PDB file of C-alpha atoms in Angstrom:
ATOM      1  CA  UNK W  16      -0.041  -0.269  -0.311  1.00 38.00           C
ATOM      2  CA  UNK W  17       0.818   3.574  -0.578  1.00 42.00           C
ATOM      3  CA  UNK W  18       2.646   5.530   1.782  1.00 41.00           C
ATOM      4  CA  UNK W  19       0.839   9.148   2.788  1.00 44.00           C
ATOM      5  CA  UNK W  20       1.858  11.201   0.119  1.00 43.00           C
ATOM      6  CA  UNK W  21       1.704  14.741   2.168  1.00 46.00           C
ATOM      7  CA  UNK W  22       4.276  13.149   4.790  1.00 48.00           C
ATOM      8  CA  UNK W  23       8.115  14.240   4.165  1.00 63.00           C
ATOM      9  CA  UNK W  24       9.169  10.897   4.172  1.00 76.00           C
ATOM     10  CA  UNK W  25      12.733  10.450   3.256  1.00 83.00           C
ATOM     11  CA  UNK W  26      12.948   6.837   2.240  1.00 85.00           C
ATOM     12  CA  UNK W  27      16.665   4.923   0.971  1.00 85.00           C
ATOM     13  CA  UNK W  28      15.976   4.160  -2.748  1.00 86.00           C
ATOM     14  CA  UNK W  29      16.080   0.247  -1.575  1.00 90.00           C
ATOM     15  CA  UNK W  30      12.824   0.787   0.058  1.00 88.00           C
ATOM     16  CA  UNK W  31      11.409   1.738  -3.208  1.00 90.00           C
ATOM     17  CA  UNK W  32      13.110  -0.592  -5.083  1.00 91.00           C
ATOM     18  CA  UNK W  33      11.625  -3.812  -2.219  1.00 92.00           C
ATOM     19  CA  UNK W  34       8.085  -2.593  -2.659  1.00 89.00           C
ATOM     20  CA  UNK W  35       7.577  -3.692  -6.630  1.00 92.00           C
ATOM     21  CA  UNK W  36      10.981  -6.490  -5.875  1.00 93.00           C
ATOM     22  CA  UNK W  37      13.353  -3.622  -8.275  1.00 93.00           C
ATOM     23  CA  UNK W  38      17.203  -3.225  -7.874  1.00 94.00           C
ATOM     24  CA  UNK W  39      18.532  -0.060  -6.284  1.00 92.00           C
ATOM     25  CA  UNK W  40      20.716  -0.387  -9.118  1.00 94.00           C
ATOM     26  CA  UNK W  41      17.026   0.358 -11.270  1.00 94.00           C
ATOM     27  CA  UNK W  42      15.321   2.779  -9.714  1.00 93.00           C
ATOM     28  CA  UNK W  43      18.915   5.136  -9.616  1.00 92.00           C
ATOM     29  CA  UNK W  44      18.415   3.987 -13.497  1.00 94.00           C
ATOM     30  CA  UNK W  45      14.720   4.545 -13.131  1.00 95.00           C
ATOM     31  CA  UNK W  46      16.052   8.183 -11.833  1.00 94.00           C
ATOM     32  CA  UNK W  47      19.204   8.940 -14.548  1.00 93.00           C
ATOM     33  CA  UNK W  48      16.067   8.167 -17.367  1.00 95.00           C
ATOM     34  CA  UNK W  49      13.988  11.020 -16.197  1.00 95.00           C
ATOM     35  CA  UNK W  50      11.459   8.543 -15.311  1.00 96.00           C
ATOM     36  CA  UNK W  51      11.307   9.783 -11.664  1.00 95.00           C
ATOM     37  CA  UNK W  52      11.983  13.563 -10.218  1.00 92.00           C
ATOM     38  CA  UNK W  53      15.464  14.052  -9.583  1.00 89.00           C
ATOM     39  CA  UNK W  54      15.803  12.509  -5.386  1.00 84.00           C
ATOM     40  CA  UNK W  55      17.756  15.438  -3.226  1.00 81.00           C
ATOM     41  CA  UNK W  56      21.196  14.519  -2.059  1.00 80.00           C
ATOM     42  CA  UNK W  57      22.034  14.323   1.951  1.00 70.00           C
ATOM     43  CA  UNK W  58      25.143  15.425   2.959  1.00 71.00           C
ATOM     44  CA  UNK W  59      27.314  12.836   1.585  1.00 68.00           C
ATOM     45  CA  UNK W  60      25.642  12.637  -1.672  1.00 66.00           C
ATOM     46  CA  UNK W  61      23.388   9.455  -0.790  1.00 78.00           C
ATOM     47  CA  UNK W  62      20.328   9.781  -2.688  1.00 80.00           C
ATOM     48  CA  UNK W  63      17.245  10.331  -0.186  1.00 83.00           C
ATOM     49  CA  UNK W  64      13.526   9.807  -1.882  1.00 89.00           C
ATOM     50  CA  UNK W  65      10.558  10.356  -1.323  1.00 89.00           C
ATOM     51  CA  UNK W  66       6.528   9.239  -1.197  1.00 89.00           C
ATOM     52  CA  UNK W  67       5.970  11.029  -4.344  1.00 92.00           C
ATOM     53  CA  UNK W  68       9.022   9.835  -6.705  1.00 93.00           C
ATOM     54  CA  UNK W  69       7.445   6.280  -5.116  1.00 92.00           C
ATOM     55  CA  UNK W  70       4.035   7.278  -6.780  1.00 94.00           C
ATOM     56  CA  UNK W  71       5.978   7.369  -9.718  1.00 95.00           C
ATOM     57  CA  UNK W  72       7.459   4.357  -9.314  1.00 96.00           C
ATOM     58  CA  UNK W  73       4.148   3.008  -9.303  1.00 96.00           C
ATOM     59  CA  UNK W  74       2.578   4.693 -11.976  1.00 97.00           C
ATOM     60  CA  UNK W  75       5.857   3.955 -14.582  1.00 97.00           C
ATOM     61  CA  UNK W  76       5.174   0.283 -13.312  1.00 97.00           C
ATOM     62  CA  UNK W  77       0.988   0.613 -14.081  1.00 97.00           C
ATOM     63  CA  UNK W  78       2.190   2.721 -17.308  1.00 98.00           C
ATOM     64  CA  UNK W  79       4.698  -0.069 -18.943  1.00 97.00           C
ATOM     65  CA  UNK W  80       2.341  -3.307 -19.323  1.00 96.00           C
ATOM     66  CA  UNK W  81      -0.983  -0.986 -21.805  1.00 97.00           C
ATOM     67  CA  UNK W  82       1.835   1.299 -23.370  1.00 97.00           C
ATOM     68  CA  UNK W  83       5.484  -0.698 -23.355  1.00 96.00           C
ATOM     69  CA  UNK W  84       8.346  -0.246 -21.729  1.00 96.00           C
ATOM     70  CA  UNK W  85       9.525   2.885 -24.469  1.00 96.00           C
ATOM     71  CA  UNK W  86       6.943   4.608 -23.994  1.00 97.00           C
ATOM     72  CA  UNK W  87       5.855   4.670 -20.027  1.00 98.00           C
ATOM     73  CA  UNK W  88       9.088   6.398 -19.947  1.00 97.00           C
ATOM     74  CA  UNK W  89       8.221   9.153 -22.141  1.00 98.00           C
ATOM     75  CA  UNK W  90       4.823   9.633 -20.973  1.00 98.00           C
ATOM     76  CA  UNK W  91       6.474  10.180 -17.416  1.00 97.00           C
ATOM     77  CA  UNK W  92       9.494  11.783 -18.844  1.00 97.00           C
ATOM     78  CA  UNK W  93       6.721  14.670 -20.222  1.00 96.00           C
ATOM     79  CA  UNK W  94       5.016  14.705 -16.767  1.00 95.00           C
ATOM     80  CA  UNK W  95       8.341  15.074 -15.225  1.00 94.00           C
ATOM     81  CA  UNK W  96       9.430  18.109 -17.373  1.00 93.00           C
ATOM     82  CA  UNK W  97       5.667  19.654 -17.260  1.00 92.00           C
ATOM     83  CA  UNK W  98       4.995  18.799 -20.163  1.00 94.00           C
ATOM     84  CA  UNK W  99       1.137  17.132 -19.149  1.00 94.00           C
ATOM     85  CA  UNK W 100      -0.084  17.522 -23.042  1.00 96.00           C
ATOM     86  CA  UNK W 101       2.408  15.320 -24.896  1.00 97.00           C
ATOM     87  CA  UNK W 102       2.502  13.207 -21.594  1.00 97.00           C
ATOM     88  CA  UNK W 103      -1.588  12.910 -22.933  1.00 97.00           C
ATOM     89  CA  UNK W 104      -0.614  12.942 -26.184  1.00 98.00           C
ATOM     90  CA  UNK W 105       1.271   9.273 -26.711  1.00 98.00           C
ATOM     91  CA  UNK W 106      -1.816   7.897 -24.289  1.00 98.00           C
ATOM     92  CA  UNK W 107      -3.965   8.868 -26.724  1.00 98.00           C
ATOM     93  CA  UNK W 108      -1.677   7.631 -28.938  1.00 97.00           C
ATOM     94  CA  UNK W 109      -1.553   3.377 -27.660  1.00 97.00           C
ATOM     95  CA  UNK W 110      -5.638   4.372 -26.946  1.00 97.00           C
ATOM     96  CA  UNK W 111      -5.472   4.279 -30.715  1.00 97.00           C
ATOM     97  CA  UNK W 112      -3.192   1.910 -31.615  1.00 94.00           C
ATOM     98  CA  UNK W 113      -4.949  -0.323 -29.609  1.00 95.00           C
ATOM     99  CA  UNK W 114      -7.874   0.295 -31.427  1.00 94.00           C
ATOM    100  CA  UNK W 115      -6.617  -0.044 -34.656  1.00 89.00           C
ATOM    101  CA  UNK W 116      -5.799  -3.965 -33.734  1.00 87.00           C
ATOM    102  CA  UNK W 117      -9.099  -4.179 -33.018  1.00 90.00           C
ATOM    103  CA  UNK W 118     -10.030  -3.315 -36.247  1.00 86.00           C
ATOM    104  CA  UNK W 119      -7.241  -5.904 -37.259  1.00 80.00           C
ATOM    105  CA  UNK W 120      -8.893  -8.324 -35.447  1.00 84.00           C
ATOM    106  CA  UNK W 121     -12.281  -7.775 -36.606  1.00 84.00           C
ATOM    107  CA  UNK W 122     -11.425  -8.054 -39.971  1.00 79.00           C
ATOM    108  CA  UNK W 123      -8.827 -11.054 -40.328  1.00 79.00           C
ATOM    109  CA  UNK W 124     -12.142 -12.589 -38.230  1.00 83.00           C
ATOM    110  CA  UNK W 125     -14.584 -12.310 -40.537  1.00 80.00           C
ATOM    111  CA  UNK W 126     -12.558 -13.155 -43.226  1.00 77.00           C
ATOM    112  CA  UNK W 127     -11.910 -15.510 -41.380  1.00 77.00           C
ATOM    113  CA  UNK W 128     -15.879 -16.735 -41.750  1.00 76.00           C
ATOM    114  CA  UNK W 129     -16.324 -16.554 -45.350  1.00 70.00           C
ATOM    115  CA  UNK W 130     -12.184 -17.979 -46.335  1.00 70.00           C
ATOM    116  CA  UNK W 131     -12.841 -21.549 -48.010  1.00 66.00           C
ATOM    117  CA  UNK W 132     -10.969 -24.623 -47.897  1.00 64.00           C
ATOM    118  CA  UNK W 133      -7.521 -24.440 -49.682  1.00 61.00           C
ATOM    119  CA  UNK W 134      -5.771 -27.827 -50.780  1.00 64.00           C
ATOM    120  CA  UNK W 135      -1.696 -27.359 -49.744  1.00 67.00           C
ATOM    121  CA  UNK W 136       0.976 -26.618 -52.482  1.00 65.00           C
ATOM    122  CA  UNK W 137       4.424 -28.452 -53.871  1.00 70.00           C
ATOM    123  CA  UNK W 138       6.258 -26.905 -55.753  1.00 70.00           C
ATOM    124  CA  UNK W 139       7.733 -23.650 -57.045  1.00 84.00           C
ATOM    125  CA  UNK W 140       5.331 -22.481 -59.628  1.00 88.00           C
ATOM    126  CA  UNK W 141       5.699 -18.890 -62.316  1.00 90.00           C
ATOM    127  CA  UNK W 142       3.389 -16.080 -63.227  1.00 91.00           C
ATOM    128  CA  UNK W 143       1.955 -17.380 -66.294  1.00 92.00           C
ATOM    129  CA  UNK W 144       1.071 -20.535 -64.855  1.00 92.00           C
ATOM    130  CA  UNK W 145      -0.407 -18.980 -61.035  1.00 92.00           C
ATOM    131  CA  UNK W 146      -2.488 -16.859 -63.276  1.00 94.00           C
ATOM    132  CA  UNK W 147      -3.695 -19.630 -65.402  1.00 93.00           C
ATOM    133  CA  UNK W 148      -5.193 -21.376 -62.340  1.00 89.00           C
ATOM    134  CA  UNK W 149      -6.900 -18.836 -61.018  1.00 90.00           C
ATOM    135  CA  UNK W 150      -7.720 -17.735 -63.357  1.00 92.00           C
ATOM    136  CA  UNK W 151      -6.318 -13.959 -63.402  1.00 94.00           C
ATOM    137  CA  UNK W 152      -3.910 -11.733 -65.768  1.00 94.00           C
ATOM    138  CA  UNK W 153      -0.673 -11.720 -64.167  1.00 94.00           C
ATOM    139  CA  UNK W 154      -1.157  -8.060 -63.929  1.00 95.00           C
ATOM    140  CA  UNK W 155      -3.043  -8.366 -61.284  1.00 95.00           C
ATOM    141  CA  UNK W 156      -0.165 -11.283 -59.356  1.00 94.00           C
ATOM    142  CA  UNK W 157       1.744  -9.033 -60.127  1.00 93.00           C
ATOM    143  CA  UNK W 158      -0.477  -5.860 -58.196  1.00 94.00           C
ATOM    144  CA  UNK W 159      -1.060  -8.193 -55.103  1.00 95.00           C
ATOM    145  CA  UNK W 160       2.701  -7.669 -54.933  1.00 93.00           C
ATOM    146  CA  UNK W 161       2.861  -3.833 -55.213  1.00 93.00           C
ATOM    147  CA  UNK W 162      -0.058  -4.087 -52.808  1.00 92.00           C
ATOM    148  CA  UNK W 163       1.875  -5.689 -50.004  1.00 90.00           C
ATOM    149  CA  UNK W 164      -0.141  -9.572 -50.595  1.00 91.00           C
ATOM    150  CA  UNK W 165       2.680 -11.957 -52.396  1.00 93.00           C
ATOM    151  CA  UNK W 166       6.454 -11.645 -51.698  1.00 91.00           C
ATOM    152  CA  UNK W 167       7.475 -13.919 -54.616  1.00 92.00           C
ATOM    153  CA  UNK W 168      11.694 -14.326 -55.370  1.00 92.00           C
ATOM    154  CA  UNK W 169      13.044 -13.879 -58.110  1.00 91.00           C
ATOM    155  CA  UNK W 170      15.670 -16.760 -59.949  1.00 86.00           C
ATOM    156  CA  UNK W 171      18.613 -16.186 -60.457  1.00 87.00           C
ATOM    157  CA  UNK W 172      18.978 -16.673 -63.446  1.00 86.00           C
ATOM    158  CA  UNK W 173      15.721 -15.252 -65.487  1.00 88.00           C
ATOM    159  CA  UNK W 174      15.023 -12.706 -63.354  1.00 88.00           C
ATOM    160  CA  UNK W 175      11.992 -14.177 -63.069  1.00 90.00           C
ATOM    161  CA  UNK W 176       8.851 -14.412 -60.595  1.00 91.00           C
ATOM    162  CA  UNK W 177       8.859 -17.322 -58.729  1.00 92.00           C
ATOM    163  CA  UNK W 178       5.773 -18.639 -56.136  1.00 92.00           C
ATOM    164  CA  UNK W 179       6.848 -20.833 -53.310  1.00 88.00           C
ATOM    165  CA  UNK W 180       4.039 -22.850 -51.936  1.00 85.00           C
ATOM    166  CA  UNK W 181       3.271 -20.385 -49.016  1.00 84.00           C
ATOM    167  CA  UNK W 182       2.498 -17.022 -52.224  1.00 88.00           C
ATOM    168  CA  UNK W 183      -0.228 -19.774 -53.641  1.00 89.00           C
ATOM    169  CA  UNK W 184      -1.476 -20.367 -50.449  1.00 86.00           C
ATOM    170  CA  UNK W 185      -1.962 -16.124 -50.466  1.00 88.00           C
ATOM    171  CA  UNK W 186      -2.927 -15.804 -53.370  1.00 91.00           C
ATOM    172  CA  UNK W 187      -5.407 -17.751 -53.201  1.00 87.00           C
ATOM    173  CA  UNK W 188      -6.680 -16.749 -50.228  1.00 85.00           C
ATOM    174  CA  UNK W 189      -6.310 -13.112 -52.187  1.00 89.00           C
ATOM    175  CA  UNK W 190      -8.899 -14.174 -55.362  1.00 90.00           C
ATOM    176  CA  UNK W 191     -11.488 -15.210 -52.859  1.00 85.00           C
ATOM    177  CA  UNK W 192     -11.504 -12.245 -51.149  1.00 84.00           C
ATOM    178  CA  UNK W 193     -11.444 -10.402 -53.784  1.00 87.00           C
ATOM    179  CA  UNK W 194     -14.210 -12.221 -55.003  1.00 80.00           C
ATOM    180  CA  UNK W 195     -16.019 -11.793 -51.832  1.00 75.00           C
ATOM    181  CA  UNK W 196     -15.449  -7.456 -52.100  1.00 80.00           C
ATOM    182  CA  UNK W 197     -12.842  -7.599 -50.224  1.00 81.00           C
ATOM    183  CA  UNK W 198     -10.325  -4.225 -50.621  1.00 85.00           C
ATOM    184  CA  UNK W 199      -6.617  -4.888 -51.205  1.00 88.00           C
ATOM    185  CA  UNK W 200      -5.706  -2.792 -47.924  1.00 86.00           C
ATOM    186  CA  UNK W 201      -8.118  -5.357 -45.858  1.00 82.00           C
ATOM    187  CA  UNK W 202      -6.657  -8.067 -47.077  1.00 86.00           C
ATOM    188  CA  UNK W 203      -3.035  -7.305 -46.090  1.00 86.00           C
ATOM    189  CA  UNK W 204      -4.301  -7.548 -42.405  1.00 83.00           C
ATOM    190  CA  UNK W 205      -5.047 -11.083 -42.394  1.00 82.00           C
ATOM    191  CA  UNK W 206      -2.156 -12.093 -44.912  1.00 86.00           C
ATOM    192  CA  UNK W 207       0.925 -10.568 -42.562  1.00 86.00           C
ATOM    193  CA  UNK W 208      -1.777 -12.890 -39.411  1.00 83.00           C
ATOM    194  CA  UNK W 209      -1.534 -16.458 -41.545  1.00 83.00           C
ATOM    195  CA  UNK W 210       2.607 -15.705 -42.340  1.00 83.00           C
ATOM    196  CA  UNK W 211       3.424 -15.505 -38.892  1.00 82.00           C
ATOM    197  CA  UNK W 212       1.032 -17.777 -36.803  1.00 80.00           C
ATOM    198  CA  UNK W 213       2.677 -19.786 -39.859  1.00 79.00           C
ATOM    199  CA  UNK W 214      -1.147 -21.057 -42.163  1.00 78.00           C
ATOM    200  CA  UNK W 215      -4.551 -20.310 -41.438  1.00 77.00           C
ATOM    201  CA  UNK W 216      -5.445 -23.507 -39.198  1.00 74.00           C
ATOM    202  CA  UNK W 217      -3.152 -22.388 -36.730  1.00 76.00           C
ATOM    203  CA  UNK W 218      -4.134 -18.846 -37.131  1.00 77.00           C
ATOM    204  CA  UNK W 219      -7.839 -19.472 -36.130  1.00 75.00           C
ATOM    205  CA  UNK W 220      -6.398 -21.116 -33.271  1.00 74.00           C
ATOM    206  CA  UNK W 221      -5.160 -17.428 -31.644  1.00 75.00           C
ATOM    207  CA  UNK W 222      -8.209 -15.513 -32.537  1.00 81.00           C
ATOM    208  CA  UNK W 223      -9.421 -16.055 -29.821  1.00 83.00           C
ATOM    209  CA  UNK W 224      -5.942 -15.268 -27.009  1.00 82.00           C
ATOM    210  CA  UNK W 225      -5.346 -12.337 -29.337  1.00 83.00           C
ATOM    211  CA  UNK W 226      -8.411 -10.684 -27.868  1.00 89.00           C
ATOM    212  CA  UNK W 227      -7.573 -12.170 -24.679  1.00 91.00           C
ATOM    213  CA  UNK W 228      -4.748  -9.785 -25.152  1.00 89.00           C
ATOM    214  CA  UNK W 229      -5.967  -6.962 -26.192  1.00 93.00           C
ATOM    215  CA  UNK W 230      -8.407  -7.239 -23.263  1.00 96.00           C
ATOM    216  CA  UNK W 231      -5.713  -7.638 -20.949  1.00 95.00           C
ATOM    217  CA  UNK W 232      -3.863  -3.981 -22.915  1.00 96.00           C
ATOM    218  CA  UNK W 233      -7.433  -2.198 -22.686  1.00 97.00           C
ATOM    219  CA  UNK W 234      -7.460  -2.571 -19.137  1.00 97.00           C
ATOM    220  CA  UNK W 235      -3.914  -1.878 -18.133  1.00 97.00           C
ATOM    221  CA  UNK W 236      -4.553   1.129 -20.785  1.00 98.00           C
ATOM    222  CA  UNK W 237      -6.900   1.682 -17.533  1.00 97.00           C
ATOM    223  CA  UNK W 238      -5.145   0.538 -14.556  1.00 97.00           C
ATOM    224  CA  UNK W 239      -1.662   3.026 -16.672  1.00 97.00           C
ATOM    225  CA  UNK W 240      -4.343   5.863 -16.610  1.00 97.00           C
ATOM    226  CA  UNK W 241      -5.419   5.974 -12.933  1.00 97.00           C
ATOM    227  CA  UNK W 242      -2.030   5.459 -11.587  1.00 97.00           C
ATOM    228  CA  UNK W 243      -0.771   8.645 -13.680  1.00 97.00           C
ATOM    229  CA  UNK W 244      -3.721  10.407 -12.353  1.00 95.00           C
ATOM    230  CA  UNK W 245      -3.819   9.894  -8.777  1.00 94.00           C
ATOM    231  CA  UNK W 246       0.664  10.817  -9.142  1.00 95.00           C
ATOM    232  CA  UNK W 247      -0.580  13.609 -11.768  1.00 93.00           C
ATOM    233  CA  UNK W 248      -2.260  15.091  -8.701  1.00 88.00           C
ATOM    234  CA  UNK W 249       0.819  15.394  -5.641  1.00 83.00           C
ATOM    235  CA  UNK W 250       2.689  16.413  -8.725  1.00 77.00           C
ATOM    236  CA  UNK W 251       1.304  19.125  -9.721  1.00 69.00           C
ATOM    237  CA  UNK W 252       0.620  19.446  -5.953  1.00 65.00           C
ATOM    238  CA  UNK W 253       4.640  19.890  -4.816  1.00 64.00           C
ATOM    239  CA  UNK W 254       4.935  22.866  -8.099  1.00 60.00           C
TER     240      UNK W 254
END
């Protein structure tokens, strides 16, 4: 539990460290990085912290799960430099990123529901045979490549595009989704997720986990905001 922030109690680095299972060096590093306000120094040069520093550390550690270490550090530095508007802007960016990730998840989930099973391909294909297989023009495949949907290699001797089995799978999925009315920019995040998961079936099994992680991030942003608001109350009063 936090101490009375109105007191002038003096705390050592180890006092702050113990509360969170940190090393005293980590606490000193956080001060050096501007995450904590500068500590007062005693006659022998020892750092002397106050409950305000303890509140700053709690706020930073609460911000990290939702914003990540780098952004959380930038938020705290902005607050400690009296740049509260900059801190709020950084917070808004994290919320905007979460919203964008939620929309991506919705697109991926909807697209997976629309997909038909795609047979596993073997061997490489050139652009002409692949275009004929899908019933599209070679120019269409090149357009999908420019949009980042396909990533064929080049034959080292001829320079021709060579589509691997995964490229052929992605081309088939793109063709399906285009027929279903999906725009290229909506197909791109789906294919990226399929590549990261190692295929359609593994991706289907990870959607629930993906949703849970986004929900956890949303809750973490709320917790971080509450802790930062508590710190702002005392940080602004001491100036």
